[in-house]
PDB file of C-alpha atoms in Angstrom:
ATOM      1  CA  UNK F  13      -3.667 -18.451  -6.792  1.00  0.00           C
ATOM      2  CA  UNK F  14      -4.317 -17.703  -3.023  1.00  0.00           C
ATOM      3  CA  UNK F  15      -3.383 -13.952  -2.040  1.00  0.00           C
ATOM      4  CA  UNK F  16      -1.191 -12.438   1.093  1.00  0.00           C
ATOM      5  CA  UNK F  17      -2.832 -13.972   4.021  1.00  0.00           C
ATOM      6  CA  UNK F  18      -3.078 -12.192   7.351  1.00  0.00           C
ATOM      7  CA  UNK F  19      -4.709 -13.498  10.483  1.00  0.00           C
ATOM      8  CA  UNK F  20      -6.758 -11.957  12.842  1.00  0.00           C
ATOM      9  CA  UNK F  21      -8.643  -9.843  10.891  1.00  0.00           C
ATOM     10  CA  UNK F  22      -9.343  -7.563  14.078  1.00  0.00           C
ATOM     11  CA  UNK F  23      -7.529  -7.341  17.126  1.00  0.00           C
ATOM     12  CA  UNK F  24      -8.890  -5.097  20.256  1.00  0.00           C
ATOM     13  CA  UNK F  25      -6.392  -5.511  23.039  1.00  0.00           C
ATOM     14  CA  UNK F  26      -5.791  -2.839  26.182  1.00  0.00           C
ATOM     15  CA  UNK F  27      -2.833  -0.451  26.222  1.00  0.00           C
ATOM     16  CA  UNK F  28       0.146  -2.211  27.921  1.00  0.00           C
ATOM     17  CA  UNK F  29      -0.937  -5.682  26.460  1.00  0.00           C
ATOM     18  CA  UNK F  30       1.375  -7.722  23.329  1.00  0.00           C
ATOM     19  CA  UNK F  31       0.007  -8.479  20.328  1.00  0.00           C
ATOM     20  CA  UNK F  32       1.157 -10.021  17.345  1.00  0.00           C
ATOM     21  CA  UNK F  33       0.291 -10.219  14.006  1.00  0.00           C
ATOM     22  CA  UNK F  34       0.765 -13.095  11.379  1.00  0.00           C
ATOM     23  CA  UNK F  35       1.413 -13.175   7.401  1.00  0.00           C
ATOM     24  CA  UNK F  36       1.794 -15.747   4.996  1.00  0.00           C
ATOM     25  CA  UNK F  37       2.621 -14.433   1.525  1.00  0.00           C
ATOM     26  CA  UNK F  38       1.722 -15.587  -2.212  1.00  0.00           C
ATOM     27  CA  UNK F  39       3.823 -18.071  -2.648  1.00  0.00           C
ATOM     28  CA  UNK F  40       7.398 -17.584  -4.348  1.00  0.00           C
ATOM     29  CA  UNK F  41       7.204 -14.104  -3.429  1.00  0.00           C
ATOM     30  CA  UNK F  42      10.682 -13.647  -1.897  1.00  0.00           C
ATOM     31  CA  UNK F  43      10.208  -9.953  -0.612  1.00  0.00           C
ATOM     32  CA  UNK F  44       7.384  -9.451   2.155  1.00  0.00           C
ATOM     33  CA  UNK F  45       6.547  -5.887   3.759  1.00  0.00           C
ATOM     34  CA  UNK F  46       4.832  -4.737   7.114  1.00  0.00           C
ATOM     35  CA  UNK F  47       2.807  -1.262   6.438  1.00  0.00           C
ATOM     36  CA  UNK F  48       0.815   0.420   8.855  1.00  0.00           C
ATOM     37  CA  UNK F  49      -2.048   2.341   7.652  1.00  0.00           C
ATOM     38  CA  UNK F  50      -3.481   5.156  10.026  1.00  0.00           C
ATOM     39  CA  UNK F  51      -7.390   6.396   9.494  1.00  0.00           C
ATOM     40  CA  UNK F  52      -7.143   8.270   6.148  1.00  0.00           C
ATOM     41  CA  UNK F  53      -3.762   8.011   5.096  1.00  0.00           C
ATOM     42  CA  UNK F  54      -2.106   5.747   3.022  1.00  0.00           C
ATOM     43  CA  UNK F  55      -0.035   3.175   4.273  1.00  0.00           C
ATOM     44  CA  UNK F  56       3.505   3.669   5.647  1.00  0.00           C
ATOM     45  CA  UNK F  57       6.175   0.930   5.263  1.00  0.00           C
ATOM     46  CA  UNK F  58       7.824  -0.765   8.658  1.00  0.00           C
ATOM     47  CA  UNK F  59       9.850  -3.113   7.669  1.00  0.00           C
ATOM     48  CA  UNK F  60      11.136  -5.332   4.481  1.00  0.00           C
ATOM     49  CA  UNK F  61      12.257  -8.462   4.034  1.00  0.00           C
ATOM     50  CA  UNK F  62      14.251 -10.336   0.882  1.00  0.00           C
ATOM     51  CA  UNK F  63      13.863 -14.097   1.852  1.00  0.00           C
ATOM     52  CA  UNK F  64      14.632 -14.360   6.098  1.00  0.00           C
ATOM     53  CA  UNK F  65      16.556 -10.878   5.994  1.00  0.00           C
ATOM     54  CA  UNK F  66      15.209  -7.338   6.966  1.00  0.00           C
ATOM     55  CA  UNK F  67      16.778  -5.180   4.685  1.00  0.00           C
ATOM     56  CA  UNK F  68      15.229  -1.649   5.397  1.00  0.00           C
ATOM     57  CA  UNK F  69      13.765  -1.530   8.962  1.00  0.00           C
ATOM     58  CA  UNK F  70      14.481   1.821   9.722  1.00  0.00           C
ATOM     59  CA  UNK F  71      10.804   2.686  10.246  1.00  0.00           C
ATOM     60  CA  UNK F  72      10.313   0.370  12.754  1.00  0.00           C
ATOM     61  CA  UNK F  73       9.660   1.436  16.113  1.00  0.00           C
ATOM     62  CA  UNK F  74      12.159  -0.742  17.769  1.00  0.00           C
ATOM     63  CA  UNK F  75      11.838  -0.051  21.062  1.00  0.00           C
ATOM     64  CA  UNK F  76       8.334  -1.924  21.420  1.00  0.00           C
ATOM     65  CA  UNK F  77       7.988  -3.246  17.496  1.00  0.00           C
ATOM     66  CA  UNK F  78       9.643  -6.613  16.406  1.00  0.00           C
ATOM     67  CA  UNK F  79       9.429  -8.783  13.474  1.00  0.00           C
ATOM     68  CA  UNK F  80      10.545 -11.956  12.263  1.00  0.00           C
ATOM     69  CA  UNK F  81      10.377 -14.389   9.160  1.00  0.00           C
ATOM     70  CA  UNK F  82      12.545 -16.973  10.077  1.00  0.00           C
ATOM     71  CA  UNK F  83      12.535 -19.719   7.398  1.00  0.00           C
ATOM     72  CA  UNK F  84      11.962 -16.621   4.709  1.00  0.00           C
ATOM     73  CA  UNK F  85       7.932 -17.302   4.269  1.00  0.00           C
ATOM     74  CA  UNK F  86       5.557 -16.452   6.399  1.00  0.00           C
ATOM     75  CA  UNK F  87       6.460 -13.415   8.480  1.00  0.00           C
ATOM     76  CA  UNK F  88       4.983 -12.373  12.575  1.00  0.00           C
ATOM     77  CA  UNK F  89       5.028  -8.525  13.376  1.00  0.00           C
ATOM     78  CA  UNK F  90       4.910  -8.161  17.316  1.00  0.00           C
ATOM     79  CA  UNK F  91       4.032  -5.172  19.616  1.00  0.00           C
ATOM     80  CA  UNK F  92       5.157  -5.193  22.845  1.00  0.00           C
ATOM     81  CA  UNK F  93       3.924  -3.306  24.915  1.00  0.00           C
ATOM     82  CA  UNK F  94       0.958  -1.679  22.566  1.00  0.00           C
ATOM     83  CA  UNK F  95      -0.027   2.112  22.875  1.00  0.00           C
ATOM     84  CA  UNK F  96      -3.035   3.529  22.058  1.00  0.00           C
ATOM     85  CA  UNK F  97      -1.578   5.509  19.316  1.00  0.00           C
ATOM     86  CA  UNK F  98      -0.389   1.734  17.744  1.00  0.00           C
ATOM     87  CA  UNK F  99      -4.214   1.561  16.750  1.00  0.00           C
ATOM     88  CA  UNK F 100      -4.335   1.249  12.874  1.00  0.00           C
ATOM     89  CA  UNK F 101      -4.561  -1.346  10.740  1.00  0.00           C
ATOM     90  CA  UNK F 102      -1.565  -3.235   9.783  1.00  0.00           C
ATOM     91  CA  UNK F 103      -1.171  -4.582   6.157  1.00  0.00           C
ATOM     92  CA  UNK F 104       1.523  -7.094   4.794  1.00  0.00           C
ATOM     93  CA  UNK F 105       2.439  -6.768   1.518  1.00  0.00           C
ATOM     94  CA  UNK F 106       4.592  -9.386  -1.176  1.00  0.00           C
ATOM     95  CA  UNK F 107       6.134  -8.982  -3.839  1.00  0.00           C
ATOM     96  CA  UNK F 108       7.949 -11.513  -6.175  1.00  0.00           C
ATOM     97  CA  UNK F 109      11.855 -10.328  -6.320  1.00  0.00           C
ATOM     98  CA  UNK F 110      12.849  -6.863  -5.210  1.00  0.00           C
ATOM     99  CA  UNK F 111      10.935  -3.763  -4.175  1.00  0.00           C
ATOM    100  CA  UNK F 112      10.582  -2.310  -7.587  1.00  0.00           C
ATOM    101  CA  UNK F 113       7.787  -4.839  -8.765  1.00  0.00           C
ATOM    102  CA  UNK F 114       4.230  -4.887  -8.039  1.00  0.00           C
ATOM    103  CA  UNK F 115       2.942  -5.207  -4.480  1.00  0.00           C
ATOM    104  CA  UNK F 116       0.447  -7.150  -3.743  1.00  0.00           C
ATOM    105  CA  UNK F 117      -1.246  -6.552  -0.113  1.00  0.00           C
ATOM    106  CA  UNK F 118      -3.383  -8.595   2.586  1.00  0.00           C
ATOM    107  CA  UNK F 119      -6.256  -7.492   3.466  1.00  0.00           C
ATOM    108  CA  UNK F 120      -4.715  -6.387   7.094  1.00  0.00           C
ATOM    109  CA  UNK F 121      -5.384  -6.491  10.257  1.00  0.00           C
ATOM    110  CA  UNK F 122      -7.219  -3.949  12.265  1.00  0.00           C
ATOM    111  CA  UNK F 123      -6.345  -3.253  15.794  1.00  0.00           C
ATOM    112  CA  UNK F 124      -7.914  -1.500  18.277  1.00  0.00           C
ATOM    113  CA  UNK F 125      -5.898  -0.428  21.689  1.00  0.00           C
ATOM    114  CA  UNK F 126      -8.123   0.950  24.460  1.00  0.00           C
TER     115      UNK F 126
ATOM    116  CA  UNK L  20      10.380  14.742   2.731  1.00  0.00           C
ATOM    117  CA  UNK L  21       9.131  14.213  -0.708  1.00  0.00           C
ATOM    118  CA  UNK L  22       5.840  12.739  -1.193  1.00  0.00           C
ATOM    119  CA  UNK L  23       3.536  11.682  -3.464  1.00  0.00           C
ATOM    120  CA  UNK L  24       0.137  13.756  -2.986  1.00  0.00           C
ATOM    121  CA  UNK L  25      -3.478  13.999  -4.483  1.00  0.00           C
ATOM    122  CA  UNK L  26      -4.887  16.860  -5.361  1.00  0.00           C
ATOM    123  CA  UNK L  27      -8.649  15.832  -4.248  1.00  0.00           C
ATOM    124  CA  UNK L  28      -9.582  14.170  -0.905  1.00  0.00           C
ATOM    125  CA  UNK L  29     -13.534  13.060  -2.723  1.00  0.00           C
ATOM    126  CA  UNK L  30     -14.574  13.046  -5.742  1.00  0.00           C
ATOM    127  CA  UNK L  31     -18.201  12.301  -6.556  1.00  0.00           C
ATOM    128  CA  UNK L  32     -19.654  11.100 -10.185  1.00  0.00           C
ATOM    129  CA  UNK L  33     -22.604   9.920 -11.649  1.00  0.00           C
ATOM    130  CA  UNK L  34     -22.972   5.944 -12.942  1.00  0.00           C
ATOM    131  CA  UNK L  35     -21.486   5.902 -16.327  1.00  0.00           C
ATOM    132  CA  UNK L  36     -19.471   8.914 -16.457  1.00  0.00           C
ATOM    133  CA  UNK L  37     -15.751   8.769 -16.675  1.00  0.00           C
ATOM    134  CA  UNK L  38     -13.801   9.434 -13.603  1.00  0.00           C
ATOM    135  CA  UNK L  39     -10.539  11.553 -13.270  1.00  0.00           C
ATOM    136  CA  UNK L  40      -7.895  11.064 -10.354  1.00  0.00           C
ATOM    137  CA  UNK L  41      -5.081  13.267  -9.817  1.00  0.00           C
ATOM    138  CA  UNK L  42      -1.630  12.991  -8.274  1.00  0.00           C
ATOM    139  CA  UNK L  43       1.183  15.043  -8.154  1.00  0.00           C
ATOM    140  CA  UNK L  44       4.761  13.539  -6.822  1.00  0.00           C
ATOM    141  CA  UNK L  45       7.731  15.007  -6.168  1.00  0.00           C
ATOM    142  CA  UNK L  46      10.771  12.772  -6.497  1.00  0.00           C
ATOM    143  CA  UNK L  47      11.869  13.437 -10.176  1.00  0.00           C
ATOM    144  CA  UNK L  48      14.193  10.032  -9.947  1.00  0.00           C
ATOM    145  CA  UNK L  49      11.215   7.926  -9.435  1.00  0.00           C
ATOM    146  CA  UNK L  50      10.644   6.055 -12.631  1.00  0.00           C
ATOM    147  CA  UNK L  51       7.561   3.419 -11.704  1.00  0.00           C
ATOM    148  CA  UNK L  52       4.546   4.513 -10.326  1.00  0.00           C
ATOM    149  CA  UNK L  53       1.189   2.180  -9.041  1.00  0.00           C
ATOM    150  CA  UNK L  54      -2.420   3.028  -8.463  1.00  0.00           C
ATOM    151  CA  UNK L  55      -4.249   1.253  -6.084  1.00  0.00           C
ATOM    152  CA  UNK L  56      -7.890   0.959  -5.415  1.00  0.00           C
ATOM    153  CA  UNK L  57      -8.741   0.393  -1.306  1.00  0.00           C
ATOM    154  CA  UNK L  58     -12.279  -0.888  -0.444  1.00  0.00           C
ATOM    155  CA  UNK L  59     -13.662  -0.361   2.867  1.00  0.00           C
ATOM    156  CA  UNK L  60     -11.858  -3.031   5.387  1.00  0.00           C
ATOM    157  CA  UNK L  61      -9.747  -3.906   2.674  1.00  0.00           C
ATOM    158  CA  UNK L  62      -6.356  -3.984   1.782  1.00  0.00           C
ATOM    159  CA  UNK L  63      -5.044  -1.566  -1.233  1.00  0.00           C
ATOM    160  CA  UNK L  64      -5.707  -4.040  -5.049  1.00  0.00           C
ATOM    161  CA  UNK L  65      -3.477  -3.592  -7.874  1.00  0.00           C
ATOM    162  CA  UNK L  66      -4.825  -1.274 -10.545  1.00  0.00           C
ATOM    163  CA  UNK L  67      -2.123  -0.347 -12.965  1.00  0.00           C
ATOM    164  CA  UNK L  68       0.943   0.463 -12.926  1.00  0.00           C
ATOM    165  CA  UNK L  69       3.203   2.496 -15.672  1.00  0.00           C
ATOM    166  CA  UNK L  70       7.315   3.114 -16.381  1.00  0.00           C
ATOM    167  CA  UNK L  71       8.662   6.424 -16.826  1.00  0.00           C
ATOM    168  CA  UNK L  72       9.238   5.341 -20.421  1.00  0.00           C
ATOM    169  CA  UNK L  73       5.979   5.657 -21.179  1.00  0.00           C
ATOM    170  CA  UNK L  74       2.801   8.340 -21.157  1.00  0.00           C
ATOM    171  CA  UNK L  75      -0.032   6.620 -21.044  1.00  0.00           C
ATOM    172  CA  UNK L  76      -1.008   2.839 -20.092  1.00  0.00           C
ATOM    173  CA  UNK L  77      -4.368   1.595 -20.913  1.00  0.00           C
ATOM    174  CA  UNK L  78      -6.114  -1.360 -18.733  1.00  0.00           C
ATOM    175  CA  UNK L  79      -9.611  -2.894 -18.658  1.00  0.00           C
ATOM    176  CA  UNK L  80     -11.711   0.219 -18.177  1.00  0.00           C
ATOM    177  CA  UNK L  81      -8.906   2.144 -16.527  1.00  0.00           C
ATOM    178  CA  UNK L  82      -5.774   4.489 -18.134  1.00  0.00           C
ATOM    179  CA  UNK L  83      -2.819   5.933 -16.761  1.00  0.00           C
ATOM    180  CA  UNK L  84      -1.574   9.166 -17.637  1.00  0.00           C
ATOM    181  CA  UNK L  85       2.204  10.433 -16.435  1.00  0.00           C
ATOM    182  CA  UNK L  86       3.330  13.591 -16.880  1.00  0.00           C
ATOM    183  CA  UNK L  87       6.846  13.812 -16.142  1.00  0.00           C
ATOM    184  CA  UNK L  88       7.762  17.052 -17.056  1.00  0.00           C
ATOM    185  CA  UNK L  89       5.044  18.433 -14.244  1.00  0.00           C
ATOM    186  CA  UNK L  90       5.237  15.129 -12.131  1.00  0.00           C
ATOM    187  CA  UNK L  91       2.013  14.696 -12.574  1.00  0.00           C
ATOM    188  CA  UNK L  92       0.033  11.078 -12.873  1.00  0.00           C
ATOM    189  CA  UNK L  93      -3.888  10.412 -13.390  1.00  0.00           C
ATOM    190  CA  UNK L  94      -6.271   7.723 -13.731  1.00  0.00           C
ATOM    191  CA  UNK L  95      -9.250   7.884 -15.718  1.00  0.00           C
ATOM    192  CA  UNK L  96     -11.909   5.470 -14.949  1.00  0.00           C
ATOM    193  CA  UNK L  97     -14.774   5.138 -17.919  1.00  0.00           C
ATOM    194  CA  UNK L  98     -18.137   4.068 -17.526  1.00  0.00           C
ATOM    195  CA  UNK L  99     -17.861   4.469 -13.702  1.00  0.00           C
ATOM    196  CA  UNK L 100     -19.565   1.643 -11.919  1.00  0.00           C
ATOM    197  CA  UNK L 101     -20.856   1.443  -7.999  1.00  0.00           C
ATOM    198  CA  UNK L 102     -18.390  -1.372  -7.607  1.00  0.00           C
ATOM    199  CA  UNK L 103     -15.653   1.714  -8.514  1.00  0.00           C
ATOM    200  CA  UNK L 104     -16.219   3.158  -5.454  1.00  0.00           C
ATOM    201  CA  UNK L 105     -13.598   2.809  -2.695  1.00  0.00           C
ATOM    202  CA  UNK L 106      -9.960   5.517  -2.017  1.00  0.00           C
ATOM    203  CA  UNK L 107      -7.724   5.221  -4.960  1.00  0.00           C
ATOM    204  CA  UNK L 108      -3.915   5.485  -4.006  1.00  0.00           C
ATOM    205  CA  UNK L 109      -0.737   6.676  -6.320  1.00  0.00           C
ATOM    206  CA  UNK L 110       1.826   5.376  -5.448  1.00  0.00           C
ATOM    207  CA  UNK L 111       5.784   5.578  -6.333  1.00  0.00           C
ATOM    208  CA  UNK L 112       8.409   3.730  -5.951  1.00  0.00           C
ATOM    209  CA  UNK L 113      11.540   5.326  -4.951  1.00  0.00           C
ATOM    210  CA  UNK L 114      15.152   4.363  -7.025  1.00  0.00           C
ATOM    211  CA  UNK L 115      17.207   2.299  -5.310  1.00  0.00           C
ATOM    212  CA  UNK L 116      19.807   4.304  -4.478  1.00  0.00           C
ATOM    213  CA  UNK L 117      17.225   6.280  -2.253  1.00  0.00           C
ATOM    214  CA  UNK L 118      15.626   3.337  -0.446  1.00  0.00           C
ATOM    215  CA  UNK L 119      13.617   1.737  -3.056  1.00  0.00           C
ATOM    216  CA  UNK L 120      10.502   2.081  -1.111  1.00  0.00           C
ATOM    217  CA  UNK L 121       6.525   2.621  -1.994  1.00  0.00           C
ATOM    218  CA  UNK L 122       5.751   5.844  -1.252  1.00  0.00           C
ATOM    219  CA  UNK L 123       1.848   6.554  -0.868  1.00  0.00           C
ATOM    220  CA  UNK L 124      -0.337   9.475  -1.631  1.00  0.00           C
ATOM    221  CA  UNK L 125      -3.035  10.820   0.389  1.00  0.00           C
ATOM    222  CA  UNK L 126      -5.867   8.694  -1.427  1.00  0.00           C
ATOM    223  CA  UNK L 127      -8.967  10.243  -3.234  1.00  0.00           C
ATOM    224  CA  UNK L 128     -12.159   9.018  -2.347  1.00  0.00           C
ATOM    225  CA  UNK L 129     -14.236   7.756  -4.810  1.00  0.00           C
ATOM    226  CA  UNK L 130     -18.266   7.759  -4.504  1.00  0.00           C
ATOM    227  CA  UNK L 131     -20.350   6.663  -7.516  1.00  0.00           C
ATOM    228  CA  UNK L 132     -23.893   7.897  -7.379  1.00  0.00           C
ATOM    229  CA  UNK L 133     -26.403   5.628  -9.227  1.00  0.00           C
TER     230      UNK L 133
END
């Protein structure tokens, strides 16, 4: 069974600049999560979907963050414009009904903003 | 806010000894709790995971210990390998009724000396 896929892998962009991120989860999971994951920490949830709804995005940074997961599979995370503090890597995460099973994560995508 | 937290940032242990993690939480509601295992440029894997209704969970190689009269969780590791090496994460999950989200620790970091 293929994992959470996330594409690019790495991502160096200059401050000011979009960028967006993509995820396709394992499929049937229902429930897909952005995390961000700073140097040495562990990772810190933005947003969660059930199916094509966000039902907890109240760590999202909604002034420049967006996300979307229209047909309730695979899932873009935008940044718009990007700071250099937005440099971390960002993970996406499924799991198969509700938050309180097992997440399974991508292996994320790294960005750099200089 | 309440966090989960590890009591080590490194921990360092020879090939074939068993290794000991520690976490501490803090959120007495939480009744599921993960530990992950990150690899450099990686995202977190799935270790284990154990219920409040239970003490101990054993895996291949790896146990889980919860302690929830201290709040305390560990994971033992026997017959560390080099492939062992990488941050290990606790992680709970908060109730519902308090977000439902997957709260991370710190992380430990791992190094197996051959």
């Amino acid at each position: 069974e293929a994992g959470v896929v996330q594409s690019p892998r790495y991502k160096i962009i200059e401050k000011k600049q979009p960028v967006a991120f993509w995820c396709n989860p394992i499929s049937g999971h229902n429930t897909l999560y952005w995390y961000r994951q700073n140097l040495g920490q562990g990772p810190e949830l933005l947003i969660r979907y059930e199916n094509e709804e966000a039902v907890d995005d109240s760590q999202l940074p909604k002034d420049r963050f967006s996300a979307e997961r229209l047909k309730g599979v695979d899932s873009t995370l935008k940044i718009q414009p990007a700071e250099l503090g937005d440099s971390a890597v960002y993970l996406c995460a499924s799991s198969l009904r509700t938050s309180m099973e097992t997440q399974y994560f991508g292996p994320g995508t790294r960005l750099l903003v200089l | 806010g309440e966090s989960v937290g590890l009591h080590l940032p490194t921990l360092s242990v020879q090939e074939g000894d068993n290794s000991i993690i520690n976490c501490a939480y803090s959120n007495s509601a939480s009744d599921y709790f993960i530990w992950y295992k990150q690899e450099s440029g990686k995202g977190p894997q799935f270790i284990i995971d154990i219920r409040s209704n239970m003490d101990k969970r054993q895996g291949q190689r790896v146990t889980v210990l919860l302690n929830k009269t201290v709040k305390h969780l560990s994971l033992q590791i026997a017959a560390t390998q080099p492939g062992d090496s990488a941050v290990y994460f606790c992680a709970e999950i908060l109730p519902d009724n308090q977000g439902g989200k997957l709260i991370f620790g710190q992380g430990t970091e791992l190094s197996v000396k051959p």
